[in-house]
XYZ file of C-alpha atoms in Angstrom:
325
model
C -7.157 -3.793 56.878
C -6.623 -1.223 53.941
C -3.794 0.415 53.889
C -6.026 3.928 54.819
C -7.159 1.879 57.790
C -3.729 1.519 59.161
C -2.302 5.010 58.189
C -5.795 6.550 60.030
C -4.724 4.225 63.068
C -1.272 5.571 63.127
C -1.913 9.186 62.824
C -5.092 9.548 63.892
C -6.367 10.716 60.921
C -10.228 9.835 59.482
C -9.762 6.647 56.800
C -10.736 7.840 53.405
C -13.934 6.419 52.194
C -14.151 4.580 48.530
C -15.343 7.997 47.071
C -12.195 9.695 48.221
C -9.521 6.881 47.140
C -7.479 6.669 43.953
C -8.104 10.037 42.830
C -4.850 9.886 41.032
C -5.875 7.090 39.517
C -9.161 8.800 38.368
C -7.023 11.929 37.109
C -5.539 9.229 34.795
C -8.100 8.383 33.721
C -9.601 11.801 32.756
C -6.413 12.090 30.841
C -6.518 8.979 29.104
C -10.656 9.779 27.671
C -8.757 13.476 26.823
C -5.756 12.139 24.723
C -8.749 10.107 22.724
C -11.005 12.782 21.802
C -8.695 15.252 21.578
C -5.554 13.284 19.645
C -5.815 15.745 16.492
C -4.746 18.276 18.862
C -1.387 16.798 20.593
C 1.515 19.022 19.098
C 4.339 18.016 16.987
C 6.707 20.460 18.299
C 7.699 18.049 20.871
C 9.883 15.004 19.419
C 6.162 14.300 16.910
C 4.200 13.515 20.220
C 1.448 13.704 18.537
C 2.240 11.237 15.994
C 3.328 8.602 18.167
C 0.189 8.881 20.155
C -2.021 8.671 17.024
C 0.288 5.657 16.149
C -1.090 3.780 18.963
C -3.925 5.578 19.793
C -6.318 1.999 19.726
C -4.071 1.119 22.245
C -4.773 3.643 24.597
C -8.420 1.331 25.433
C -5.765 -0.909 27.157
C -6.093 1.883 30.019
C -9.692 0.760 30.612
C -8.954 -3.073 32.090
C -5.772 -2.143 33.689
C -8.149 0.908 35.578
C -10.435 -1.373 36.547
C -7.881 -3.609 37.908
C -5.956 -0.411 39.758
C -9.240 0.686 41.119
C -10.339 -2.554 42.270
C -6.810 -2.882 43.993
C -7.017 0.695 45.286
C -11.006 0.017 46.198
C -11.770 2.885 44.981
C -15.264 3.421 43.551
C -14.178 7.024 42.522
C -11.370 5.587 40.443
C -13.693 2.598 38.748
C -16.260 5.635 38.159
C -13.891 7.266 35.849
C -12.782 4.101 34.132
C -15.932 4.939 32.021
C -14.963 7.972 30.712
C -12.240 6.432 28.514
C -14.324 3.639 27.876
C -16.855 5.892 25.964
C -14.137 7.996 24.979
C -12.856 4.510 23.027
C -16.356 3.644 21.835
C -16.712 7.176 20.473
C -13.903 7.208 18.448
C -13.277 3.461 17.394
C -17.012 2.602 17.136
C -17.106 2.882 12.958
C -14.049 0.768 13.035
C -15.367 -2.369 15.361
C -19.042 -2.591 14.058
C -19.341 -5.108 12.282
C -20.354 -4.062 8.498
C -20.794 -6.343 5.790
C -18.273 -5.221 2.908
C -18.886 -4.673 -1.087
C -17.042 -7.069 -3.034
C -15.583 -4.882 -5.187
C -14.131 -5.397 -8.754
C -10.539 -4.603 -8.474
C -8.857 -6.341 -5.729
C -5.059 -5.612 -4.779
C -2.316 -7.017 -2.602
C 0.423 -4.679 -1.239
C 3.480 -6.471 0.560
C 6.372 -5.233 2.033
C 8.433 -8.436 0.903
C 11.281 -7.615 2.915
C 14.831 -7.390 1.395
C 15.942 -10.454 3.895
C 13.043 -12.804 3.305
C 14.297 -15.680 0.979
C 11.030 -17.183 0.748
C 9.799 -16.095 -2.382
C 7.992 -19.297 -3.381
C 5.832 -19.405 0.116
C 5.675 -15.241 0.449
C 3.972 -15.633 -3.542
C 1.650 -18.625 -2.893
C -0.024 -16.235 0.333
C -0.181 -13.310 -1.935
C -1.877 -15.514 -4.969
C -4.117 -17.280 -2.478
C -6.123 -13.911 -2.225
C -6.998 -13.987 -5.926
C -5.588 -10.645 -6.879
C -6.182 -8.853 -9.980
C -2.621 -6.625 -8.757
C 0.374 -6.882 -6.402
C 2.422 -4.106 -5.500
C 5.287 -5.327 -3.869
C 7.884 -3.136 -1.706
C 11.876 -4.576 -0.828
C 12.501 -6.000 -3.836
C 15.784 -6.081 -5.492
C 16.324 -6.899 -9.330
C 17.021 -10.821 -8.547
C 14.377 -11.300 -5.980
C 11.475 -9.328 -8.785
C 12.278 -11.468 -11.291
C 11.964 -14.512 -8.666
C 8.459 -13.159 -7.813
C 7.718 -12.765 -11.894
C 8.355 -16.082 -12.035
C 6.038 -17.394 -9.259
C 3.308 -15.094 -10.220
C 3.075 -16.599 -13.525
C 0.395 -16.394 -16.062
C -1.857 -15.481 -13.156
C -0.069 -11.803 -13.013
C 1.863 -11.573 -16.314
C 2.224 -8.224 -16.910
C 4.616 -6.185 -14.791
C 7.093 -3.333 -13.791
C 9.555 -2.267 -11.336
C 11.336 0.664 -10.192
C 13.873 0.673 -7.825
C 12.543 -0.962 -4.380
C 8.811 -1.220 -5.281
C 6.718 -3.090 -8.223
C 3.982 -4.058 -9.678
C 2.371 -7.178 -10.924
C -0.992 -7.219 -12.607
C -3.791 -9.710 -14.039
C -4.155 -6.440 -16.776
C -2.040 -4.597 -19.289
C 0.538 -2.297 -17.640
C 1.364 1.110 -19.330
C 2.972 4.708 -18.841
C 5.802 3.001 -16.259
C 7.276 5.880 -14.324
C 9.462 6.806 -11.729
C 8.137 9.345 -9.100
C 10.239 10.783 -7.041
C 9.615 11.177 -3.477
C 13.068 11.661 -1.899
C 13.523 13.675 0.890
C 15.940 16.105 0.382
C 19.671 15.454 1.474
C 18.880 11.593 -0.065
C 20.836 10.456 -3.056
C 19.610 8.907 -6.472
C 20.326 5.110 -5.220
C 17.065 5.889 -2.938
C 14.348 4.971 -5.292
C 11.180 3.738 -3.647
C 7.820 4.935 -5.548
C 6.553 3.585 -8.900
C 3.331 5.003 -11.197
C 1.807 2.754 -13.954
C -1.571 3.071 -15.760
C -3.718 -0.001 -15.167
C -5.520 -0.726 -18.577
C -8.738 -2.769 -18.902
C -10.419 -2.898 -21.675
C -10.978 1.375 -22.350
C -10.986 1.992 -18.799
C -7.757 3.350 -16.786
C -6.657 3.658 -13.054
C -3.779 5.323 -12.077
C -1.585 3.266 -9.220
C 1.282 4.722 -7.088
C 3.462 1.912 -5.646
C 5.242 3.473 -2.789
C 7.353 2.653 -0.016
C 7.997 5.911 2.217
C 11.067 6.212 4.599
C 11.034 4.331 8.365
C 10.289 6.277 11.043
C 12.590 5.255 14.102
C 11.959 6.353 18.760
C 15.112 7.921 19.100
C 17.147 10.294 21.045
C 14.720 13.204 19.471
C 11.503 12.054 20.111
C 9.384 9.926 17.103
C 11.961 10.472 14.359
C 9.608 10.934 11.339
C 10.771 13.783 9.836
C 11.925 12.030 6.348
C 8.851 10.226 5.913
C 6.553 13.204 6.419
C 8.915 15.024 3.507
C 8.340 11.821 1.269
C 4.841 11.739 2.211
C 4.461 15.675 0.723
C 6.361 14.720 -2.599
C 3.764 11.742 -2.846
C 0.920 13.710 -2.497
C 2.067 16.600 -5.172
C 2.521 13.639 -7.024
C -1.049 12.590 -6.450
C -2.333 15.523 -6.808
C -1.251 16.266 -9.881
C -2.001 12.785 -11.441
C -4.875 14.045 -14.498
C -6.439 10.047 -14.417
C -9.667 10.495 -12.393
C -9.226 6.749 -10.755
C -5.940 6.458 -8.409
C -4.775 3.756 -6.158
C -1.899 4.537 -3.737
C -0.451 1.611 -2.464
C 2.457 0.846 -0.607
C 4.220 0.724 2.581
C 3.650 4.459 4.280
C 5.318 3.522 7.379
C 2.622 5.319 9.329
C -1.204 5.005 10.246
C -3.779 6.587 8.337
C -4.653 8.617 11.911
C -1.590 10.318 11.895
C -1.920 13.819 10.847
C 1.812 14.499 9.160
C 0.059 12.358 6.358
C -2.532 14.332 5.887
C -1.660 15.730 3.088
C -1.513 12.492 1.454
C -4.457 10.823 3.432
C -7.180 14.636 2.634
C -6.574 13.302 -0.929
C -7.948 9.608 -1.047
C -10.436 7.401 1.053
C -9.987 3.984 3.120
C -12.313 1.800 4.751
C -13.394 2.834 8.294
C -13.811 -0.403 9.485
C -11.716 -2.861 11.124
C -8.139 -2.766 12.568
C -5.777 -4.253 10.769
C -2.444 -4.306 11.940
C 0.499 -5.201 9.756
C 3.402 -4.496 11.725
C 5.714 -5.793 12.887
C 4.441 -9.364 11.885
C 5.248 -11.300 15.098
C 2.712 -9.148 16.911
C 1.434 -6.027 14.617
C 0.485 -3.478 16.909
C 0.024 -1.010 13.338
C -1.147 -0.663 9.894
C 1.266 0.683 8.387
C 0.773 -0.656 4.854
C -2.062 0.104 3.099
C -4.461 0.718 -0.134
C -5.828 3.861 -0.720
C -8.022 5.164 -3.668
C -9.080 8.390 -5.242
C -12.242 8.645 -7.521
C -12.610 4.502 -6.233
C -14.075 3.313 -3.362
C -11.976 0.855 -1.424
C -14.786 -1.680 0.881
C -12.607 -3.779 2.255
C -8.742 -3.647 3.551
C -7.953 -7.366 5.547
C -4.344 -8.915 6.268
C -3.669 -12.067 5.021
C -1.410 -15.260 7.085
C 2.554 -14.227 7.479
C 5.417 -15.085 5.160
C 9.010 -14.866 5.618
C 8.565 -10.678 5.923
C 8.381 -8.801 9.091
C 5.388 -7.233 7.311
C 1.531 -9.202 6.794
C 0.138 -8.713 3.634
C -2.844 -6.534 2.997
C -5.638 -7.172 0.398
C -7.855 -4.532 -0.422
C -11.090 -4.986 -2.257
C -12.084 -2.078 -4.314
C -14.985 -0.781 -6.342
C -13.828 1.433 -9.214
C -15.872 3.034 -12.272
C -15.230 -0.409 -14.181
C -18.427 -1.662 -12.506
């Protein structure tokens, strides 16, 4: 006997029929195939709310089983009814990313790592990175000893180099025009010094690359705490914007998803692949991207993560098609 039956028995009441059950449920429902469609338009005002949905915002789908489950509980068709709406709601917005699309190979292909300043592994972490066959790394949480470890590992296979702070890069091609861009928030001293431009050089073509690692962004006491990285993120993109070489490759840890409108201003100036989801973060189960390979006046066809090192990061390598072709 449902637990209608028995409160009908009790108080006399008609038991509510299968269409008029878990109508709370369904209301969640409704609200869940909302917050999908309409994520652009969640304000920030409120502790970033909106960027900690768009965070997760895949992870919202998880509403659709655990519905069906609640409904099924509840037996309420009303409630498995509106399970559907965000299912399509998911489908709508994720399709691009989960159809299966056959990538260009690309003739530039890069790594990006955040190494991690604890991981002592330099040896393993450089073998995963190499086993991709990359043309460039750009490598975040490094410190003087550990780059010259990772110099050392990467050989003849990536002998040119620089580094800056935090952040490098190594590269199968000539490395020129080594700068230091800074993209500290205000209030943040000198010692903070986490972005990196260098000209790629290939015979008499040229690509720009940013190497970047913006601040963390930390659930705290005020909401989704990402007020430092979304003032890093603006310096980055002046930076980009300003940069005269028509080819530029931002790469780096961003510490936030490409969906998440702070970065806009930052993510309105260069393209990613649309397909795929793949999560970097934190390595022992990524539920994010959060590092990534971007490209202006380049295509990029392919972003995967490669197998874990000793970082609480996985590796991304990015396959991109640039006007060397």
């Amino acid at each position: 006997m449902t637990v209608d039956a028995k409160h009908a028995i009790h108080t006399g009441a008609p038991a509510k029929t299968a269409w008029q059950r878990g109508r709370l449920l369904a209301l969640g429902s409704v609200a869940v195939a909302v917050l999908l469609v309409a994520h652009d338009f969640v304000p920030n005002r409120w502790g970033n709310l909106g960027s900690l949905v768009q965070s997760f915002l895949p992870w919202l789908g998880l509403a659709v089983p655990l519905g069906i489950l609640a409904a099924l509980l509840r037996r309420s068709a009303l409630a498995i009814l509106a399970v559907l709406l965000p299912l399509a709601a998911w489908i709508w917005v994720f399709l691009p990313q989960v159809r299966p699309v056959v990538p260009e190979p690309g003739d530039l292909t890069v790594v990006q790592h955040n190494v991690s300043d604890v991981n002592t592994d330099v040896t393993g972490t450089a073998a995963v990175l190499l086993a991709a066959k990359p043309d460039v790394v750009t490598l975040t949480e490094v410190s003087d000893a550990t780059a010259e470890q990772y110099t050392q590992a990467f050989g003849d296979v990536l002998p040119h180099h620089e580094t800056q702070g935090t952040v490098g890069v190594w590269s199968r091609y000539p490395l020129k025009g080594a700068t230091a861009v800074d993209i500290r928030p205000e209030g943040i001293d000198a010692s903070w010094d986490r972005c990196l431009r260098v000209v790629i050089q290939r015979e008499e073509a040229a690509v720009a690359l940013f190497a970047a690692h913006l601040p963390s962004v930390r659930l705290g006491s005020g909401g989704f705490e990402t007020e430092l990285r979304n003032a890093s993120a603006l310096q980055l993109a002046d930076a980009v914007n300003a940069e005269q070489h028509d080819t530029v490759i931002v790469s780096g840890d961003l510490n936030g998803v490409l969906a998440d409108g702070a970065l806009a201003p930052l993510t309105n100036l260069v393209t990613a692949p649309t397909t795929g989801f793949e999560f970097t973060y934190p390595e022992v189960f990524p539920v994010a991207q959060i590092d990534h390979v971007l490209a202006r006046g380049a295509t990029v066809t392919e972003v995967r993560a490669l197998d874990t090192t000793g970082s609480d990061h996985l590796p991304v390598v990015a396959h991109i098609d640039t006007p060397w072709s």
